[in-house]
XYZ file of C-alpha atoms in Angstrom:
405
model
C 0.000 0.000 0.000
C 1.259 3.463 -0.879
C 1.353 5.989 1.899
C 1.702 9.747 2.123
C 3.129 10.871 5.468
C 0.858 13.398 7.134
C 1.662 15.816 9.931
C -1.697 15.794 11.642
C -1.653 13.246 14.514
C -4.096 10.425 15.220
C -5.490 10.327 11.688
C -5.169 7.585 9.156
C -7.113 7.009 5.973
C -6.697 5.181 2.697
C -7.996 5.725 -0.798
C -8.267 2.932 -3.356
C -9.951 2.995 -6.722
C -10.249 -0.813 -6.957
C -9.043 -3.830 -5.025
C -5.795 -3.737 -6.990
C -5.355 0.029 -6.637
C -2.199 1.695 -5.518
C -3.614 3.617 -2.547
C -3.140 7.200 -1.481
C -2.995 6.681 2.294
C -2.701 9.565 4.710
C -0.815 8.577 7.847
C 0.040 10.204 11.145
C 3.781 10.176 10.427
C 5.329 13.602 9.990
C 6.486 14.615 6.515
C 10.108 14.653 7.628
C 9.831 11.409 9.538
C 9.418 13.101 12.953
C 6.176 11.992 14.557
C 6.174 15.048 16.839
C 6.586 17.512 13.995
C 2.999 18.760 14.214
C 3.460 19.959 17.763
C 6.613 21.867 16.902
C 5.666 23.126 13.465
C 6.599 26.753 12.912
C 5.607 29.095 10.092
C 8.060 28.720 7.232
C 10.429 31.634 6.572
C 10.132 33.458 3.259
C 13.233 34.387 1.252
C 11.602 37.780 0.766
C 8.125 39.230 1.118
C 5.584 38.608 -1.601
C 5.569 42.318 -2.437
C 9.341 42.364 -2.929
C 9.210 39.287 -5.169
C 6.430 40.820 -7.263
C 8.314 44.095 -7.625
C 11.461 42.261 -8.736
C 9.476 40.499 -11.452
C 7.816 43.719 -12.590
C 11.148 45.534 -12.769
C 12.421 42.931 -15.239
C 9.446 43.017 -17.603
C 9.997 44.294 -21.177
C 7.196 46.897 -20.827
C 5.637 49.162 -18.195
C 3.327 47.243 -15.871
C 0.627 48.993 -13.812
C -0.274 46.726 -10.888
C -3.332 48.701 -9.815
C -4.762 48.751 -13.338
C -4.081 45.018 -13.651
C -5.972 44.261 -10.456
C -8.831 46.511 -11.566
C -9.351 44.371 -14.656
C -6.504 45.111 -17.078
C -5.469 41.460 -16.732
C -8.378 40.668 -19.077
C -6.599 42.472 -21.958
C -4.940 39.714 -23.982
C -3.047 41.978 -26.360
C -0.251 39.948 -27.969
C 2.359 42.601 -27.182
C 1.782 42.306 -23.447
C 0.929 38.603 -23.203
C 4.016 37.338 -21.376
C 5.390 34.180 -22.932
C 8.979 33.369 -22.014
C 10.269 31.468 -18.982
C 10.885 33.995 -16.198
C 8.364 36.530 -17.517
C 5.469 35.785 -15.192
C 3.417 38.161 -13.052
C 0.370 37.055 -11.059
C -0.719 39.614 -8.417
C -3.178 38.297 -5.845
C -6.690 39.653 -6.432
C -8.585 39.074 -3.197
C -11.861 37.248 -3.639
C -11.541 36.705 -7.395
C -11.874 32.943 -7.069
C -15.101 32.745 -5.083
C -17.481 29.791 -5.175
C -19.415 31.155 -8.143
C -16.373 31.822 -10.314
C -14.802 28.484 -9.459
C -18.034 26.806 -10.541
C -18.037 28.694 -13.848
C -14.534 27.565 -14.807
C -14.431 25.398 -17.923
C -12.084 22.552 -18.768
C -9.360 23.306 -21.342
C -9.786 21.140 -24.415
C -6.735 18.958 -24.926
C -7.479 16.051 -27.217
C -6.031 13.872 -29.928
C -7.716 11.875 -32.685
C -7.075 8.140 -32.465
C -6.333 8.181 -36.193
C -3.179 10.189 -35.442
C -1.741 7.338 -33.362
C 0.210 4.538 -35.009
C -0.033 1.485 -32.748
C 2.397 -1.421 -32.874
C 0.518 -4.623 -32.091
C 3.808 -6.510 -31.608
C 5.885 -3.916 -29.790
C 8.712 -5.547 -27.818
C 9.020 -4.991 -24.065
C 12.050 -3.044 -22.870
C 13.955 -2.875 -19.591
C 15.527 0.506 -20.376
C 13.446 3.712 -20.593
C 15.556 4.817 -23.544
C 14.425 1.712 -25.438
C 10.780 2.697 -24.822
C 11.170 5.792 -27.007
C 9.377 5.728 -30.320
C 7.124 2.791 -29.358
C 3.333 2.856 -29.177
C 1.581 -0.137 -27.615
C -2.001 -1.154 -28.458
C -4.654 1.241 -27.179
C -5.618 0.625 -23.526
C -9.004 -0.806 -22.643
C -11.260 1.798 -21.033
C -11.288 1.840 -17.212
C -14.304 3.436 -15.564
C -13.297 6.247 -13.208
C -14.432 5.863 -9.596
C -15.278 8.628 -7.142
C -12.716 9.216 -4.410
C -14.138 8.939 -0.867
C -14.732 12.141 1.063
C -13.626 14.105 3.008
C -10.726 14.906 0.689
C -8.782 16.454 3.565
C -8.316 12.881 4.803
C -8.401 10.958 1.528
C -6.521 13.165 -0.918
C -5.456 16.436 0.684
C -2.446 17.052 -1.618
C -4.675 16.911 -4.729
C -6.803 19.853 -5.782
C -7.911 22.152 -8.565
C -5.816 24.621 -10.547
C -7.828 27.666 -11.639
C -6.718 30.204 -14.238
C -7.962 32.726 -16.758
C -7.401 32.331 -20.490
C -8.635 34.470 -23.396
C -11.683 32.164 -23.464
C -12.538 32.840 -19.793
C -12.028 31.059 -16.442
C -10.568 27.564 -16.773
C -9.824 24.644 -14.455
C -7.329 21.787 -14.246
C -6.061 19.530 -11.455
C -2.780 19.622 -9.524
C -0.803 18.064 -6.675
C 1.379 19.316 -3.828
C 4.925 18.034 -4.417
C 8.101 18.154 -2.368
C 10.578 21.014 -2.740
C 14.255 19.958 -2.610
C 15.171 23.376 -1.175
C 12.417 23.441 1.462
C 12.071 19.982 3.022
C 8.824 19.702 4.950
C 7.781 23.212 3.888
C 7.031 22.962 0.178
C 4.883 25.487 -1.649
C 5.167 23.669 -4.990
C 2.353 22.245 -7.116
C 2.723 19.949 -10.133
C 0.287 20.196 -13.025
C 0.240 20.068 -16.832
C 2.003 22.629 -19.006
C -1.213 23.366 -20.904
C -2.794 24.437 -17.592
C -0.329 27.323 -17.190
C 0.810 28.262 -20.729
C -0.886 28.350 -24.131
C 2.116 26.852 -25.961
C 2.725 28.029 -29.518
C -0.552 29.960 -29.498
C 0.227 32.406 -26.705
C 1.810 32.823 -23.288
C 1.256 32.400 -19.566
C -2.293 32.181 -18.317
C -3.384 34.602 -15.611
C -4.793 34.529 -12.087
C -3.269 31.068 -11.640
C -4.367 29.604 -8.316
C -4.523 26.259 -6.522
C -7.297 24.988 -4.241
C -6.238 21.800 -2.424
C -8.966 19.314 -1.417
C -11.526 21.283 -3.431
C -15.149 20.615 -2.384
C -13.981 18.646 0.611
C -17.251 16.900 1.435
C -18.295 16.104 -2.131
C -21.226 18.483 -2.538
C -23.142 18.375 -5.789
C -22.293 20.982 -8.426
C -25.558 22.842 -7.818
C -24.803 23.111 -4.087
C -21.282 24.516 -4.391
C -22.208 28.092 -5.325
C -24.216 28.561 -2.104
C -21.958 26.434 0.109
C -19.757 27.847 2.847
C -16.406 28.975 1.481
C -14.504 26.653 3.819
C -16.426 23.662 2.414
C -15.340 24.522 -1.123
C -11.798 25.615 -0.263
C -10.953 24.002 3.108
C -7.320 25.147 2.919
C -8.051 28.396 1.098
C -6.886 29.666 -2.285
C -3.157 29.634 -3.061
C -1.934 32.008 -5.771
C 0.993 31.204 -8.043
C 3.874 33.586 -7.439
C 6.154 31.755 -9.862
C 5.623 29.121 -12.531
C 7.555 27.316 -15.212
C 6.987 24.655 -17.837
C 9.220 22.891 -20.329
C 10.633 24.756 -23.288
C 9.367 21.838 -25.359
C 5.771 22.689 -24.400
C 6.270 26.418 -25.055
C 7.762 25.743 -28.489
C 5.402 22.951 -29.585
C 2.255 22.858 -27.462
C -1.164 22.985 -29.134
C -4.765 22.382 -28.019
C -5.252 19.357 -30.244
C -3.206 16.745 -32.038
C -0.802 15.971 -29.211
C 1.930 18.402 -30.268
C 4.029 19.306 -27.237
C 2.417 16.616 -25.062
C 5.756 14.918 -24.354
C 6.702 18.065 -22.398
C 3.271 18.828 -20.933
C 4.433 19.401 -17.354
C 4.626 22.447 -15.096
C 5.490 23.495 -11.553
C 3.882 26.360 -9.654
C 5.151 28.008 -6.505
C 2.174 29.294 -4.542
C 1.345 31.598 -1.637
C -1.908 31.776 0.353
C -4.455 34.475 -0.415
C -5.148 34.497 3.306
C -2.997 32.263 5.476
C -1.245 31.578 8.748
C 2.292 31.789 7.406
C 2.591 28.017 7.162
C 3.710 26.465 3.892
C 1.323 24.585 1.631
C 2.857 21.260 2.651
C 2.448 22.093 6.348
C -1.107 23.262 5.736
C -2.393 20.170 3.912
C -0.140 17.790 5.853
C 1.614 16.087 2.937
C 3.569 16.465 -0.297
C 4.527 13.874 -2.895
C 7.926 12.926 -4.241
C 8.395 13.149 -8.006
C 10.384 10.338 -9.607
C 12.339 11.697 -12.578
C 14.016 8.350 -13.124
C 11.122 5.896 -13.127
C 11.602 2.363 -14.489
C 10.804 1.431 -18.057
C 7.080 1.014 -18.666
C 7.385 -2.758 -18.255
C 8.498 -2.239 -14.653
C 6.038 0.439 -13.520
C 3.310 -1.872 -12.223
C -0.179 -0.531 -11.460
C -0.593 3.241 -11.622
C -3.422 5.348 -10.178
C -4.585 8.484 -12.003
C -6.430 11.256 -10.133
C -8.274 14.370 -11.169
C -11.428 16.495 -11.127
C -13.061 15.765 -14.525
C -15.332 18.598 -15.604
C -16.452 17.769 -19.153
C -19.496 15.570 -19.775
C -20.558 13.252 -18.255
C -18.837 14.780 -15.210
C -19.423 18.242 -13.765
C -16.131 19.070 -12.022
C -17.522 18.794 -8.501
C -15.850 15.539 -7.452
C -12.418 13.915 -7.453
C -12.119 10.645 -9.370
C -9.431 8.031 -9.938
C -8.585 5.202 -12.333
C -6.171 2.294 -11.932
C -4.433 0.577 -14.833
C -1.135 -0.854 -16.017
C 0.146 1.801 -18.439
C 1.450 1.199 -21.927
C 3.680 3.299 -24.179
C 2.579 6.126 -26.469
C 4.982 7.959 -28.780
C 4.105 11.063 -30.766
C 7.694 12.341 -31.027
C 10.254 9.517 -31.122
C 13.059 11.887 -30.080
C 11.411 12.485 -26.697
C 10.920 10.293 -23.610
C 7.919 8.052 -24.200
C 4.490 9.003 -22.906
C 2.408 6.684 -20.751
C -1.189 5.873 -21.627
C -3.738 4.071 -19.503
C -7.431 3.236 -19.621
C -9.488 5.939 -17.900
C -12.826 7.630 -18.579
C -11.959 10.926 -16.868
C -12.477 13.969 -19.089
C -11.167 17.541 -19.360
C -10.654 19.183 -15.977
C -8.635 16.149 -14.868
C -5.693 17.583 -16.830
C -2.656 18.026 -14.601
C -3.848 15.446 -12.068
C -1.184 13.048 -10.774
C -0.158 9.569 -11.890
C 0.950 7.723 -8.738
C 2.747 4.421 -8.376
C 4.040 2.557 -5.348
C 7.829 2.564 -5.283
C 10.262 0.014 -3.867
C 9.875 1.552 -0.384
C 6.100 1.028 -0.498
C 5.537 4.794 -0.802
C 3.573 6.717 -3.439
C 5.490 8.747 -5.990
C 4.352 10.945 -8.835
C 5.582 9.790 -12.239
C 3.388 11.817 -14.612
C 0.399 14.137 -14.945
C -2.736 13.863 -17.079
C -2.066 15.484 -20.445
C -4.155 14.304 -23.399
C -6.950 11.891 -24.233
C -9.226 10.994 -27.149
C -12.539 12.659 -27.921
C -14.291 9.497 -26.694
C -12.599 9.745 -23.241
C -11.563 6.095 -22.987
C -7.913 6.658 -22.012
C -5.525 9.306 -20.729
C -1.859 9.883 -21.490
C 0.874 11.689 -19.598
C 4.555 12.451 -20.216
C 7.395 10.463 -18.745
C 9.134 12.917 -16.410
C 12.808 13.033 -17.351
C 15.667 15.534 -17.183
C 13.773 18.466 -18.741
C 10.939 18.012 -16.251
C 13.468 17.787 -13.403
C 14.924 21.055 -14.661
C 11.521 22.728 -14.345
C 11.208 21.702 -10.690
C 14.791 22.680 -9.884
C 14.411 26.031 -11.623
C 11.252 27.043 -9.748
C 12.628 25.749 -6.448
C 15.832 27.751 -6.881
C 14.003 30.921 -7.923
C 11.658 30.980 -4.933
C 14.377 30.032 -2.453
C 16.720 32.734 -3.689
C 19.250 30.122 -4.836
């Protein structure tokens, strides 16, 4: 059974999609291995104040940036000349109350699909023991696996997983994301893993705006119609966390598109976040857990069962609930020069994008090996990129930037 150490004492829960599922278990063990960590937890120190970090970013922009005008609605101007695109050019001032229950409920899923006719399957593809040998190979299409609802409350059965909200030229959008460990802030991570297409438009534009993360969204599993009138703490039990820095792969920026799978091999991103209203504790301390990312996972033949999570929002789902699927992934290759993608049977739809792929490692602990990226129009499978050196570089870059390293 996989387990995620949790700082809150005297609580233990487990999540399993099926009898063979790799579970997301929340235990009473502290994130750093110290069972008494909860009692002695202190607010994490910031390298600099949020205002100083924002001002530093603004000072380095290639044009004049009016923060007050932005917060009064100028962010909705998607003029190409001011739509920031390059790595390092990202500004995301906190706008108090923007992501209320109503606006969260209005957020649409970003379309990210591929036609099955664009995939060339090899019915006799050989197994490989080396990830490099997996490149360029596409196994037969996975059999559909029906997604199952994750038990509530999510604060006990999936606290590190939540929704990523953002604005695009088409309006408010939603993806999924996961709290992950920060190598420069052990036990005090503010990092979230999601898909590149949930933060950046790829070849068609730049960084999305008002990027925020809501862990354990809709904690008690209310119906979609109930969320708008629900208490704020029921919808966002840990509050809203705004991205103060974000990065994705250069491969996604240079190649990413909404359809056809271009850029999908690099469809990965990391956000650093700060609370809209918080106690000074880090995100990891607040939710009680963060996941390791494995950037050197075995070849597909050695992965074993993998569990996919997300908040599907496109029909027949409505975005209110967290779901999961369990399958043994196969290989999918759109660009043979890149690390292979994984694909697995799963009926989750748009909105689940960016949600984690978890496997149980040799130490019987869960680790993140991919994120939901693309799927077919029929929503019978999902695919995600193998996380390799370029993905590791994204995490290291964001971690170093926010730590002042």
